[in-house]
Each structure stands twice: as structure tokens, then as C-alpha cells.
Short mmCIF file of C-alpha atoms and ligand atoms in Angstrom, two decimals:
data_model
loop_
_atom_site.label_atom_id
_atom_site.label_comp_id
_atom_site.label_asym_id
_atom_site.label_seq_id
_atom_site.Cartn_x
_atom_site.Cartn_y
_atom_site.Cartn_z
CA MET A 1 -23.18 -4.64 -22.59
CA LYS A 2 -19.58 -5.51 -21.65
CA PRO A 3 -18.05 -2.68 -19.59
CA ASP A 4 -15.16 -0.82 -21.27
CA ILE A 5 -13.11 -0.75 -18.09
CA ALA A 6 -12.43 -4.17 -16.58
CA TYR A 7 -12.00 -4.61 -12.84
CA GLN A 8 -11.38 -7.66 -10.71
CA PRO A 9 -11.33 -7.51 -6.90
CA ASP A 10 -8.37 -8.90 -4.96
CA SER A 11 -8.63 -12.46 -3.65
CA GLY A 12 -9.22 -13.73 -0.12
CA LYS A 13 -10.63 -11.80 2.83
CA SER A 14 -8.10 -9.42 4.34
CA GLY A 15 -7.50 -10.27 8.00
CA TRP A 16 -7.49 -6.55 8.76
CA VAL A 17 -11.13 -6.35 7.64
CA GLY A 18 -11.98 -9.69 9.22
CA ILE A 19 -10.97 -8.58 12.71
CA LEU A 20 -12.97 -5.34 12.58
CA SER A 21 -16.51 -5.14 13.84
CA GLU A 22 -19.19 -4.99 11.17
CA ARG A 23 -19.36 -1.77 9.21
CA HIS A 24 -22.20 -0.34 7.16
CA PRO A 25 -20.66 0.68 3.85
CA ASN A 26 -21.77 3.82 2.03
CA PRO A 27 -24.46 2.97 -0.52
CA ALA A 28 -23.67 2.38 -4.18
CA LEU A 29 -24.43 5.15 -6.69
CA LYS A 30 -28.05 4.79 -7.85
CA ALA A 31 -28.69 8.04 -9.72
CA ASP A 32 -26.98 10.51 -12.04
CA ARG A 33 -24.93 13.17 -10.26
CA GLU A 34 -22.79 16.18 -10.99
CA ALA A 35 -19.67 17.20 -9.11
CA ASP A 36 -16.76 19.60 -9.31
CA TYR A 37 -14.32 16.74 -8.70
CA CYS A 38 -14.71 12.99 -9.07
CA VAL A 39 -12.09 10.72 -7.52
CA VAL A 40 -12.03 7.11 -8.71
CA GLY A 41 -10.68 4.66 -6.11
CA ALA A 42 -10.84 4.97 -2.31
CA GLY A 43 -7.39 3.65 -1.43
CA PHE A 44 -4.61 5.78 0.04
CA ALA A 45 -4.27 7.90 -3.11
CA GLY A 46 -7.99 8.49 -3.66
CA LEU A 47 -8.76 9.38 -0.05
CA ALA A 48 -5.72 11.68 0.19
CA ALA A 49 -6.72 13.36 -3.07
CA ALA A 50 -10.26 14.00 -1.81
CA ARG A 51 -9.00 15.35 1.51
CA ARG A 52 -6.50 17.70 -0.19
CA ILE A 53 -9.16 18.94 -2.63
CA LEU A 54 -11.48 19.72 0.29
CA LEU A 55 -8.71 21.56 2.14
CA LEU A 56 -7.86 23.63 -0.94
CA ASN A 57 -11.45 24.18 -2.13
CA PRO A 58 -13.71 23.94 0.94
CA LYS A 59 -16.85 24.58 -1.12
CA ALA A 60 -16.14 22.18 -3.98
CA SER A 61 -18.38 19.15 -4.41
CA VAL A 62 -16.42 15.89 -4.41
CA VAL A 63 -17.64 12.42 -5.34
CA ILE A 64 -15.54 9.33 -4.64
CA LEU A 65 -16.36 6.12 -6.52
CA GLU A 66 -14.98 2.83 -5.19
CA ALA A 67 -15.48 -0.49 -6.98
CA THR A 68 -15.39 -2.56 -3.80
CA GLN A 69 -15.89 -1.63 -0.14
CA VAL A 70 -13.49 0.81 1.48
CA GLY A 71 -10.78 -1.28 3.14
CA SER A 72 -11.30 -4.30 0.90
CA GLY A 73 -8.86 -3.08 -1.75
CA PRO A 74 -5.05 -3.14 -1.42
CA ALA A 75 -5.11 -0.13 0.94
CA GLY A 76 -6.82 -2.37 3.50
CA ARG A 77 -4.92 -5.58 2.77
CA ASN A 78 -1.27 -4.58 3.15
CA SER A 79 1.12 -5.21 6.05
CA GLY A 80 0.54 -1.78 7.56
CA PHE A 81 4.00 -0.19 7.47
CA MET A 82 3.77 3.50 6.60
CA ILE A 83 7.46 3.92 5.98
CA ASP A 84 9.33 7.22 6.05
CA LEU A 85 12.76 5.97 4.90
CA PRO A 86 14.07 4.86 1.49
CA HIS A 87 12.53 1.53 0.54
CA VAL A 88 13.90 0.58 -2.86
CA LEU A 89 12.69 -2.97 -3.49
CA SER A 90 15.17 -3.64 -6.29
CA SER A 91 18.13 -2.84 -4.01
CA SER A 92 19.82 -5.42 -1.74
CA SER A 93 19.20 -3.34 1.40
CA TYR A 94 16.45 -0.78 0.46
CA ALA A 95 19.05 1.98 0.05
CA GLY A 96 18.68 4.16 -3.00
CA GLU A 97 20.64 7.06 -4.39
CA THR A 98 21.48 9.63 -1.67
CA GLY A 99 19.95 12.73 -3.32
CA THR A 100 16.71 10.97 -4.26
CA ASP A 101 16.49 9.35 -0.84
CA ARG A 102 16.80 12.74 0.93
CA ARG A 103 13.94 14.12 -1.17
CA ASP A 104 11.81 11.00 -0.66
CA ILE A 105 12.20 11.09 3.12
CA LYS A 106 10.83 14.66 3.16
CA LEU A 107 7.86 13.68 1.00
CA ASN A 108 7.19 10.49 2.98
CA ARG A 109 7.20 12.34 6.31
CA ARG A 110 4.78 14.97 5.04
CA ALA A 111 2.47 12.16 3.92
CA ILE A 112 2.68 10.53 7.37
CA ASP A 113 1.92 13.89 9.05
CA PHE A 114 -1.00 14.41 6.66
CA VAL A 115 -2.48 11.08 7.76
CA ASN A 116 -1.75 11.76 11.43
CA ASN A 117 -3.69 15.04 11.16
CA MET A 118 -6.70 13.17 9.80
CA VAL A 119 -6.40 10.52 12.53
CA CYS A 120 -6.57 13.31 15.14
CA GLU A 121 -9.23 15.42 13.42
CA PHE A 122 -11.50 12.46 12.65
CA LYS A 123 -10.93 11.04 16.15
CA MET A 124 -9.87 7.63 14.92
CA PRO A 125 -8.90 4.90 17.40
CA GLU A 126 -5.26 4.86 18.48
CA GLU A 127 -4.73 1.41 16.96
CA SER A 128 -5.41 2.72 13.45
CA PHE A 129 -2.10 4.66 13.42
CA ARG A 130 0.83 4.48 15.80
CA ALA A 131 4.12 6.26 15.21
CA GLU A 132 6.09 3.40 16.73
CA GLY A 133 8.91 2.72 14.29
CA LYS A 134 9.87 -0.63 12.82
CA ILE A 135 12.72 -3.11 12.71
CA ASN A 136 14.48 -4.63 9.70
CA GLY A 137 14.94 -8.20 10.92
CA ALA A 138 17.97 -10.23 9.76
CA ALA A 139 17.87 -14.01 9.94
CA SER A 140 21.10 -14.71 8.05
CA GLN A 141 24.64 -13.37 7.70
CA LYS A 142 23.56 -11.85 4.40
CA GLY A 143 20.67 -10.15 6.19
CA LEU A 144 23.05 -8.77 8.81
CA ARG A 145 25.27 -7.39 6.05
CA ALA A 146 22.25 -5.77 4.39
CA ASN A 147 21.30 -4.16 7.73
CA ASN A 148 24.85 -2.83 8.20
CA GLU A 149 24.88 -1.45 4.66
CA TYR A 150 21.51 0.21 5.21
CA ALA A 151 22.58 1.60 8.61
CA GLU A 152 25.64 3.19 6.97
CA HIS A 153 23.43 4.69 4.28
CA LEU A 154 21.04 6.11 6.91
CA ASP A 155 24.03 7.48 8.81
CA LYS A 156 25.15 9.34 5.68
CA LEU A 157 21.64 10.75 5.36
CA GLY A 158 21.75 11.85 9.03
CA GLU A 159 18.87 9.53 9.92
CA PRO A 160 18.75 7.93 13.38
CA CYS A 161 18.71 4.13 13.59
CA GLU A 162 19.93 1.48 15.98
CA LEU A 163 21.43 -1.95 15.31
CA LEU A 164 19.97 -4.61 17.63
CA ASP A 165 21.67 -7.88 18.61
CA LYS A 166 20.18 -11.38 18.67
CA GLN A 167 19.20 -11.21 22.37
CA THR A 168 17.39 -7.93 21.93
CA MET A 169 15.52 -9.30 18.91
CA GLU A 170 14.46 -12.31 20.97
CA SER A 171 13.32 -10.14 23.87
CA ILE A 172 11.19 -8.10 21.45
CA THR A 173 9.73 -10.87 19.24
CA GLY A 174 9.96 -13.96 21.46
CA SER A 175 11.66 -15.67 18.52
CA SER A 176 15.28 -16.85 18.50
CA TYR A 177 15.21 -16.88 14.69
CA TYR A 178 16.62 -13.41 14.13
CA LEU A 179 20.37 -12.81 14.35
CA GLY A 180 19.98 -9.06 14.50
CA GLY A 181 17.84 -6.10 13.64
CA LEU A 182 17.90 -2.45 12.64
CA HIS A 183 15.41 -0.20 14.38
CA SER A 184 14.31 3.06 12.78
CA PRO A 185 11.86 5.28 14.66
CA GLY A 186 9.91 7.15 11.95
CA CYS A 187 7.64 4.45 10.51
CA ALA A 188 3.93 4.61 11.43
CA MET A 189 2.36 1.22 12.09
CA ILE A 190 -1.22 1.19 10.88
CA GLN A 191 -4.27 -1.06 11.03
CA PRO A 192 -4.74 -0.38 7.33
CA ALA A 193 -8.42 -1.28 6.96
CA MET A 194 -9.36 0.64 10.10
CA LEU A 195 -7.34 3.62 8.92
CA VAL A 196 -8.85 3.91 5.44
CA GLN A 197 -12.37 3.25 6.73
CA GLY A 198 -11.80 5.93 9.38
CA ILE A 199 -10.60 8.43 6.78
CA ALA A 200 -13.58 7.59 4.55
CA GLY A 201 -15.87 8.12 7.56
CA GLY A 202 -14.28 11.51 8.27
CA LEU A 203 -14.62 12.61 4.64
CA SER A 204 -18.25 11.45 4.44
CA ALA A 205 -19.03 13.86 7.27
CA TYR A 206 -18.36 16.78 4.89
CA GLU A 207 -21.67 17.80 3.36
CA ASN A 208 -20.05 18.36 -0.02
CA CYS A 209 -18.24 14.98 -0.18
CA ARG A 210 -20.00 11.74 -1.06
CA ILE A 211 -18.46 8.28 -1.23
CA TYR A 212 -20.17 5.56 -3.22
CA GLU A 213 -18.96 2.02 -2.55
CA GLN A 214 -19.53 -1.08 -4.69
CA THR A 215 -19.57 1.39 -7.56
CA GLN A 216 -17.25 0.42 -10.36
CA VAL A 217 -16.51 2.96 -13.06
CA GLN A 218 -17.19 1.06 -16.28
CA ALA A 219 -16.68 3.77 -18.87
CA ILE A 220 -15.45 7.34 -19.05
CA HIS A 221 -15.90 9.83 -21.87
CA LYS A 222 -15.76 13.55 -22.54
CA GLN A 223 -19.16 15.31 -22.52
CA GLY A 224 -18.62 18.91 -23.62
CA ASP A 225 -15.79 20.12 -21.43
CA ARG A 226 -16.69 17.78 -18.57
CA TRP A 227 -16.08 14.08 -17.93
CA ASN A 228 -18.87 11.54 -17.77
CA LEU A 229 -18.18 8.45 -15.67
CA SER A 230 -20.62 5.55 -16.04
CA THR A 231 -21.25 3.04 -13.28
CA PRO A 232 -23.86 0.25 -13.14
CA GLY A 233 -26.33 2.39 -11.14
CA GLY A 234 -25.80 5.89 -12.49
CA SER A 235 -23.28 8.35 -13.86
CA VAL A 236 -21.21 11.26 -12.56
CA LEU A 237 -20.61 14.36 -14.66
CA ALA A 238 -17.52 16.05 -13.27
CA ASN A 239 -15.35 19.04 -14.14
CA LYS A 240 -12.20 17.27 -13.05
CA VAL A 241 -11.39 13.63 -12.43
CA ILE A 242 -8.60 11.96 -10.48
CA LEU A 243 -7.89 8.31 -11.27
CA ALA A 244 -6.54 6.78 -8.06
CA VAL A 245 -6.94 3.18 -9.16
CA ASN A 246 -3.29 2.10 -9.02
CA GLY A 247 -2.51 -0.53 -11.72
CA PHE A 248 -6.07 -0.40 -13.06
CA VAL A 249 -5.21 2.93 -14.67
CA GLU A 250 -4.11 0.80 -17.65
CA ASN A 251 -7.71 -0.36 -18.06
CA PHE A 252 -8.71 3.30 -18.38
CA GLY A 253 -6.34 3.48 -21.36
CA TYR A 254 -3.33 5.19 -19.74
CA TYR A 255 0.27 4.06 -19.13
CA GLN A 256 -0.40 0.85 -21.04
CA ARG A 257 2.55 -1.55 -21.17
CA ARG A 258 4.43 0.69 -18.75
CA LEU A 259 3.31 -0.75 -15.40
CA MET A 260 4.35 -3.96 -13.66
CA HIS A 261 1.53 -5.65 -11.75
CA ILE A 262 2.76 -7.63 -8.77
CA THR A 263 0.66 -9.68 -6.37
CA LEU A 264 1.64 -10.03 -2.71
CA TYR A 265 0.29 -12.58 -0.22
CA ALA A 266 -0.33 -12.43 3.52
CA SER A 267 -1.74 -14.63 6.31
CA MET A 268 -2.97 -13.79 9.80
CA THR A 269 -3.34 -16.28 12.67
CA ARG A 270 -6.43 -16.75 14.74
CA GLU A 271 -6.37 -14.98 18.11
CA LEU A 272 -3.61 -16.31 20.34
CA THR A 273 -4.69 -17.70 23.72
CA ALA A 274 -3.18 -16.51 27.01
CA GLY A 275 -1.12 -19.71 27.14
CA GLU A 276 0.20 -19.24 23.60
CA LEU A 277 1.09 -15.63 24.36
CA ALA A 278 3.06 -16.78 27.39
CA ASP A 279 4.86 -19.42 25.27
CA LEU A 280 5.71 -16.78 22.70
CA GLY A 281 6.92 -14.11 25.11
CA GLY A 282 8.33 -10.86 23.77
CA GLU A 283 6.65 -7.47 23.58
CA GLU A 284 2.96 -6.66 23.07
CA ARG A 285 3.36 -5.33 19.55
CA TRP A 286 6.11 -5.13 16.99
CA GLY A 287 6.63 -4.91 13.24
CA ILE A 288 9.46 -6.47 11.25
CA THR A 289 10.26 -5.82 7.64
CA PRO A 290 12.86 -8.21 6.22
CA SER A 291 16.46 -6.97 5.90
CA ASN A 292 16.32 -8.44 2.39
CA PRO A 293 13.44 -6.80 0.45
CA PHE A 294 12.35 -10.24 -0.80
CA GLY A 295 12.10 -11.83 2.65
CA SER A 296 9.13 -12.15 5.04
CA THR A 297 7.40 -9.27 6.78
CA VAL A 298 6.08 -10.23 10.23
CA ARG A 299 3.89 -8.32 12.69
CA LYS A 300 2.48 -8.98 16.10
CA ILE A 301 -0.68 -7.06 16.87
CA SER A 302 -2.40 -6.75 20.23
CA ASP A 303 -5.49 -4.65 19.84
CA SER A 304 -9.28 -4.83 19.59
CA GLY A 305 -8.96 -7.76 17.15
CA GLY A 306 -6.97 -9.75 19.73
CA HIS A 307 -3.34 -10.83 19.84
CA ARG A 308 -2.32 -12.20 16.45
CA LEU A 309 0.65 -12.67 14.15
CA LEU A 310 0.76 -11.70 10.50
CA ILE A 311 3.18 -13.01 7.91
CA ARG A 312 3.69 -11.70 4.39
CA ASN A 313 5.89 -13.22 1.73
CA ARG A 314 5.84 -14.42 -1.91
CA PHE A 315 5.54 -12.24 -5.01
CA SER A 316 3.98 -13.05 -8.36
CA TYR A 317 3.97 -11.12 -11.61
CA ASP A 318 0.45 -11.02 -13.07
CA PRO A 319 0.37 -8.69 -16.09
CA SER A 320 -3.30 -9.35 -16.87
CA LEU A 321 -4.33 -8.02 -13.42
CA THR A 322 -6.24 -11.25 -12.89
CA LEU A 323 -5.12 -13.73 -10.29
CA ILE A 324 -5.08 -17.41 -11.05
CA ASP A 325 -7.24 -19.07 -8.38
CA ASN A 326 -4.72 -21.48 -6.95
CA GLN A 327 -2.08 -18.83 -6.24
CA ILE A 328 -3.34 -18.07 -2.74
CA GLU A 329 -3.25 -21.78 -1.88
CA ALA A 330 0.28 -21.90 -3.28
CA ALA A 331 1.29 -19.14 -0.83
CA GLU A 332 0.07 -21.26 2.11
CA ALA A 333 3.19 -23.47 2.19
CA ASP A 334 5.53 -20.44 2.09
CA HIS A 335 3.65 -18.69 4.89
CA LEU A 336 3.53 -21.77 7.10
CA SER A 337 7.20 -22.63 6.70
CA ALA A 338 8.26 -19.03 7.47
CA PHE A 339 5.87 -18.96 10.45
CA VAL A 340 6.97 -22.30 11.96
CA ALA A 341 10.67 -21.46 11.49
CA ARG A 342 10.19 -18.27 13.51
CA PHE A 343 7.62 -19.49 16.04
CA PRO A 344 8.07 -23.26 16.56
CA MET A 345 6.26 -22.92 19.91
CA LEU A 346 3.13 -21.87 17.95
CA SER A 347 3.38 -24.39 15.12
CA HIS A 348 -0.14 -25.70 15.94
CA VAL A 349 -1.75 -22.24 15.58
CA PRO A 350 -3.77 -22.03 12.35
CA MET A 351 -4.00 -19.07 10.02
CA GLU A 352 -7.52 -17.65 10.15
CA TYR A 353 -7.12 -15.40 7.12
CA ARG A 354 -5.09 -15.66 3.94
CA TRP A 355 -5.30 -13.10 1.16
CA SER A 356 -3.54 -11.50 -1.76
CA GLY A 357 -3.37 -7.97 -3.09
CA ARG A 358 -2.00 -6.14 -6.08
CA LEU A 359 0.58 -3.45 -6.21
CA CYS A 360 2.09 -1.61 -9.09
CA LEU A 361 5.71 -0.80 -9.96
CA SER A 362 7.48 0.93 -12.82
CA ARG A 363 10.88 -0.06 -14.20
CA ASN A 364 12.32 3.38 -13.44
CA HIS A 365 10.61 3.62 -10.01
CA VAL A 366 8.52 6.67 -10.89
CA TRP A 367 4.82 7.35 -10.36
CA ALA A 368 2.17 7.32 -13.07
CA LEU A 369 1.24 10.77 -11.86
CA GLY A 370 0.05 13.88 -13.66
CA GLU A 371 -2.54 15.23 -16.08
CA VAL A 372 -3.16 12.48 -18.65
CA ALA A 373 -5.89 14.30 -20.61
CA GLU A 374 -7.49 17.70 -20.13
CA ASN A 375 -8.79 17.83 -16.52
CA LEU A 376 -8.12 14.12 -16.04
CA TYR A 377 -5.34 13.26 -13.59
CA SER A 378 -3.60 10.03 -12.61
CA ALA A 379 -2.34 9.33 -9.06
CA CYS A 380 -1.11 5.78 -9.59
CA CYS A 381 1.87 3.38 -9.43
CA GLN A 382 3.24 3.72 -5.90
CA ASN A 383 6.25 1.44 -6.44
CA GLY A 384 5.67 -0.82 -3.46
CA LEU A 385 5.59 1.80 -0.72
CA GLY A 386 1.94 2.51 -1.41
CA ALA A 387 0.82 3.48 2.08
CA THR A 388 3.08 6.52 1.99
CA LYS A 389 3.56 7.11 -1.71
CA GLY A 390 -0.15 6.66 -2.42
CA ILE A 391 -0.86 9.54 -0.02
CA ILE A 392 1.81 11.66 -1.74
CA ALA A 393 0.41 10.89 -5.20
CA GLY A 394 -3.12 11.77 -4.08
CA ILE A 395 -1.99 15.09 -2.61
CA ILE A 396 -0.02 16.01 -5.72
CA ALA A 397 -2.84 15.07 -8.10
CA ALA A 398 -5.29 17.11 -6.00
CA GLU A 399 -2.95 20.10 -6.12
CA LEU A 400 -2.55 19.79 -9.90
CA ALA A 401 -6.32 19.53 -10.35
CA SER A 402 -6.90 22.49 -8.03
CA GLU A 403 -4.24 24.52 -9.85
CA CYS A 404 -2.52 25.08 -6.51
CA LYS A 405 0.62 26.85 -7.69
CA VAL A 406 1.84 28.14 -4.33
CA ASN A 407 1.88 26.48 -0.92
CA SER A 408 2.21 22.99 -2.36
CA MET A 409 2.62 20.39 0.37
CA MET A 410 5.08 18.54 -1.84
CA PRO A 411 7.26 21.29 -3.39
CA GLU A 412 10.15 18.85 -4.01
CA PHE A 413 8.09 16.77 -6.42
CA GLN A 414 9.02 17.35 -10.04
CA THR A 415 6.70 16.35 -12.84
CA GLY A 416 8.15 14.98 -16.01
CA GLU A 417 9.46 11.44 -15.86
CA ILE A 418 6.88 8.81 -16.72
CA PRO A 419 7.08 5.04 -16.26
CA GLN A 420 9.41 3.43 -18.78
CA LYS A 421 8.00 1.05 -21.37
CA LEU A 422 8.06 -2.64 -20.48
CA LEU A 423 10.09 -5.13 -22.52
CA LEU A 424 8.39 -6.97 -25.34
CA GLU A 425 6.41 -10.10 -24.50
CA PRO A 426 7.10 -12.89 -23.73
CA PHE A 427 10.46 -11.57 -22.47
CA MET A 428 8.89 -9.19 -19.94
CA THR A 429 6.69 -11.74 -18.18
CA LYS A 430 9.26 -14.53 -18.31
CA GLY A 431 12.04 -12.21 -17.19
CA ALA A 432 9.99 -10.73 -14.32
CA ARG A 433 8.96 -14.17 -13.07
CA VAL A 434 12.50 -15.51 -13.14
CA TYR A 435 13.75 -12.34 -11.39
CA LEU A 436 11.17 -12.65 -8.59
CA LYS A 437 11.90 -16.34 -8.05
CA LEU A 438 15.65 -15.68 -8.00
CA ARG A 439 15.37 -12.79 -5.53
CA GLU A 440 13.09 -14.85 -3.25
CA TRP A 441 15.54 -17.76 -3.39
CA GLN A 442 18.45 -15.40 -2.66
CA ALA A 443 16.58 -14.11 0.41
CA GLY A 444 17.30 -17.55 1.92
CA LYS A 445 16.50 -17.68 5.65
CA ASP A 446 15.19 -14.11 5.54
CA LYS A 447 12.17 -15.39 3.58
C1 FAD B 1 -0.08 -8.08 1.11
C2 FAD B 1 0.38 -6.66 0.85
C3 FAD B 1 1.25 -6.04 1.75
C4 FAD B 1 1.66 -4.72 1.53
N1 FAD B 1 2.35 -4.08 2.51
C5 FAD B 1 2.62 -2.75 2.39
C6 FAD B 1 3.20 -2.04 3.48
O1 FAD B 1 3.43 -2.56 4.56
N2 FAD B 1 3.49 -0.72 3.27
C7 FAD B 1 3.22 -0.09 2.09
O2 FAD B 1 3.51 1.09 1.96
N3 FAD B 1 2.60 -0.74 1.08
C8 FAD B 1 2.29 -2.04 1.21
N4 FAD B 1 1.62 -2.69 0.20
C9 FAD B 1 1.27 -1.94 -1.02
C10 FAD B 1 0.09 -1.00 -0.81
O3 FAD B 1 -0.99 -1.65 -0.19
C11 FAD B 1 -0.38 -0.44 -2.16
O4 FAD B 1 0.73 0.02 -2.86
C12 FAD B 1 -1.37 0.69 -1.91
O5 FAD B 1 -2.58 0.17 -1.44
C13 FAD B 1 -1.58 1.53 -3.15
O6 FAD B 1 -2.50 2.56 -2.81
P1 FAD B 1 -3.42 3.21 -3.92
O7 FAD B 1 -4.39 4.07 -3.23
O8 FAD B 1 -2.59 3.77 -4.99
O9 FAD B 1 -4.16 1.99 -4.61
P2 FAD B 1 -5.16 0.91 -4.02
O10 FAD B 1 -5.00 0.77 -2.58
O11 FAD B 1 -4.97 -0.28 -4.90
O12 FAD B 1 -6.56 1.59 -4.29
C14 FAD B 1 -7.10 1.68 -5.59
C15 FAD B 1 -8.61 1.51 -5.46
O13 FAD B 1 -9.18 1.74 -6.76
C16 FAD B 1 -10.31 0.91 -6.86
N5 FAD B 1 -10.65 0.74 -8.28
C17 FAD B 1 -9.92 0.15 -9.25
N6 FAD B 1 -10.58 0.19 -10.43
C18 FAD B 1 -11.75 0.85 -10.20
C19 FAD B 1 -12.86 1.21 -11.01
N7 FAD B 1 -12.93 0.89 -12.31
N8 FAD B 1 -13.90 1.89 -10.43
C20 FAD B 1 -13.85 2.23 -9.11
N9 FAD B 1 -12.83 1.90 -8.30
C21 FAD B 1 -11.79 1.21 -8.83
C22 FAD B 1 -9.85 -0.40 -6.21
O14 FAD B 1 -10.94 -1.19 -5.77
C23 FAD B 1 -9.01 0.10 -5.04
O15 FAD B 1 -9.72 0.15 -3.83
C24 FAD B 1 1.22 -4.02 0.37
C25 FAD B 1 0.36 -4.63 -0.53
C26 FAD B 1 -0.07 -5.93 -0.30
C27 FAD B 1 -1.02 -6.55 -1.26
#
């Protein structure tokens, strides 16, 4: 029988998973189970939801169902910037509207603290989460202007930041490519796969929380006043369900034609040798987001997986949630040209991993978050800043499901606005693709 709810994993092996030592995943569901709460999806939102439920209802039974292995979904295949500041992708410099930005910073920082608490409590390795800050790198005059504009905006918000000159950028990155930078201290740099696997490990230690991996929810229906979720090996009958499946929430029948599905692409080098590290120079570790939101993100990591560089650029709009096979290969040229332009001394170093991952946006930049049917909640559509906003969405959905009316961790969040409808086809897809290409082209040297 064809499953009601389609799912397709992301393409290519995430370098973050590749550089970890082998892990034994939790087994797939192979029996019928009952639970107070069932969380679908073990990304940032799903894991945060489960954790918040357990904090609010220590005796509740919680089952988490994940279609792939923890860390293999987008939560383990991103660039690893858990950003506290405004990060509006449609803007020229990430700045948003002052009032909204003030509220978002508060929410983002609570999410980062929430993760930090788990990192400490679950005794995760230091490299999984470091509150080190990040730099917006500018490689063009336009990029420098965007950094200045953003610095002024942060100043108005009372947020500390520091403009860096070309020499300082070179002494940090080893690359003479950047003309300037803007450092902000509040971003946590994560090893995303290690972080989500560590959180999943911590949650599995609770007797009343079970995680089933390689367990795709294929159908969901009401059974009396409970929800029945079918998977290939068994079903879960739950009082309350949280869908933390990001864009796949459409396949569950919610927010249809309201979500924009974007694919992002990243590559990671093989381990750099001692000689290559000396040729590169610069600091041990650093993380650069582009001053232009459509430019290249670059990271240098120096941890248990060795010294490596990561590069992320290129966007594609894929409304069917399925990726055309040759798109990862198409990203290769973009990654290599951005890499060689920044690190000509390493032009011979091959990429060991190349992968893609999906994220989900709405036209009006709001979450797909709230109760979508009786006792069924959505914690989806993180609008690009999924590492932080996914955690926020999971916490809020857990609080709604737990009927936590006082002591909310996210009191500033207001329910109400839902993602705006998309334009009619073919205008939506054509328009989105032209927009992405144009913005990437406008990013110029910052790409
Ligand atoms: C290359 C790349 C770089 C990025 N860089 C950053 C960054 O630096 N900072 C940042 O904040 N964000 C970044 N993002 C975005 C971020 O990774 C996502 O927004 C984030 O992972 C969303 O979290 P989530 O928990 O909502 O969803 P996801 O991480 O997508 O998790 C949803 C989970 O649901 C599971 N699922 C779906 N359907 C089913 C089903 N039927 N049954 C069971 N399970 C199901 C999926 O397998 C998946 O694991 C990046 C994304 C990519 C691809």
C-alpha cells in the first residue's frame, strides 16, 4: 500500500556526520505503542519539544519518531551557526524591523540558553556547542556597506558588535579575500550532528522517553480522542502529537501551498595536513556568514574530526520537496570557485563531502506553529534560522500541548499569524527561481 505521507531523505552524506565516529542508532519501531505525547521528527524542533514536555510533565511518556537517523536530517547538515541576532534573509543586510528584531533576539537567546543547559546536563563534548560568536565577512564594497548598515542597526538595538578591517580578517582566516568583517559575540557555533545526537542521547536516558529512528510516519488518523500514527513496523497511539517535520508538514495535510521549500548546499574538505594548515595560517577556528545573505558561508573547524574548511552557497526552490539528482553536482562548481577564490593556497585540496538539505520559509516570515487540529500541534517553518528558531518552535509547541499557561519560556511569542498563501503556479515557482538567481548574482564577490 502506498503510504499517505510521502517522505524523501536529503541528498549526500553530511560532512558533520561523516567526521563523527560510528554511532549505534536507536532501533526502529517494531511494535504498537501508546504514549502521552508523540513527537514526529528529531531535528531541533522535535528534540526541543520533547525536552520541554519532559521538563513540564516529568512523568509523561514521550515517543519520538524520526524517519532517518538522528543527525542525518537538516538539523545535522547545516552550517552550524546558532544565531542570536536578526537574520532576515530577504533583507540586504539581515536587519529587520526594530520592534520585531528586539523580540526575536530575546527568543533566540533563550533558545541558545536552553540548548546550552542540555549540553551541560547531558555532558556533551565541548566541540558540540561553543558560544564563540561569528563574523559577517564582506568581500566587496557592497558587502562592506551591508556590514555598516547592519552595525548601525545593531547599535540602535543596543547590541555589541565590532567592525574588523582587512588585515584583521586576514589574521583570523588566513585569507586576503575579505575586505572587512563585522563580529558579533552572541552566536553559538555548533557541530550540528554531534549536538542533535548528543541531545537525543540525553533524552533517551529518560525512562519515559523513547526515540525510534528509521521510523517514518506514513499515516495519521484520529482513533477515539487519541491520534494513531502508523509506521512500517508498528503504530503509536498518543494523546497529543507534535509535528516537528519542517516543510514535510504539508505532506501531513497542513499549511499546504503556504510554505516555500528551499534547498541549500554545502561541501567540506578532507582533513588539512600540517603543511596546508601552515600555508593557510589564521586562527584555529572561525565562522563567517556572508555580509550579503545570498553569499557564501565559510567555517574552519579544528576538532576531533580534524582541521577542515566548510563552504555553503547556492539556493534552489524545490516545491515538490524532491531534489533532482544532478543538483548536488551542479553545486560543485559554485563551491569550488568560492573556495579557490578565498583559499588559493589550498586549491589542490579536495572536498570530501558534499550534501544538500531542505529548509522552509514563509512569505511573511512567520512560523507554521500552533494547534492545527484537536491535540495535534505543528512546530514547523523556521524561516532559515532553523537552529535557533526550530528550538523556539519546539518549546512553544510543547508548552501549548502541555497547556502551560504560566511560566512560558517564550512569553513574547504571540499566536495568530499563519504563513501567507503562495502565488498561483507557475508564477510562484518561476518567480522564486528568478528571485534566487538574481539575489545570488547580486551577491557578486560575496558568493
Ligand atoms: C546546508 C544548510 C545550511 C544551513 N545552515 C544553517 C545555519 O547555519 N544556522 C541555522 O540556524 N540554520 C541553518 N540551516 C537551516 C536549518 O538546518 C533548518 O532550518 C533546521 O534544521 C530546521 O529544524 P527543524 O527541527 O524544524 O527541522 P529538520 O531539521 O528538518 O527536522 C525535521 C525532521 O523531521 C523528519 N521527518 C520528516 N517527515 C517525517 C515523517 N513522515 N516521519 C518521521 N520523521 C519525519 C526529518 O527526517 C527531519 O529529521 C541550514 C540548512 C542547510 C540545509
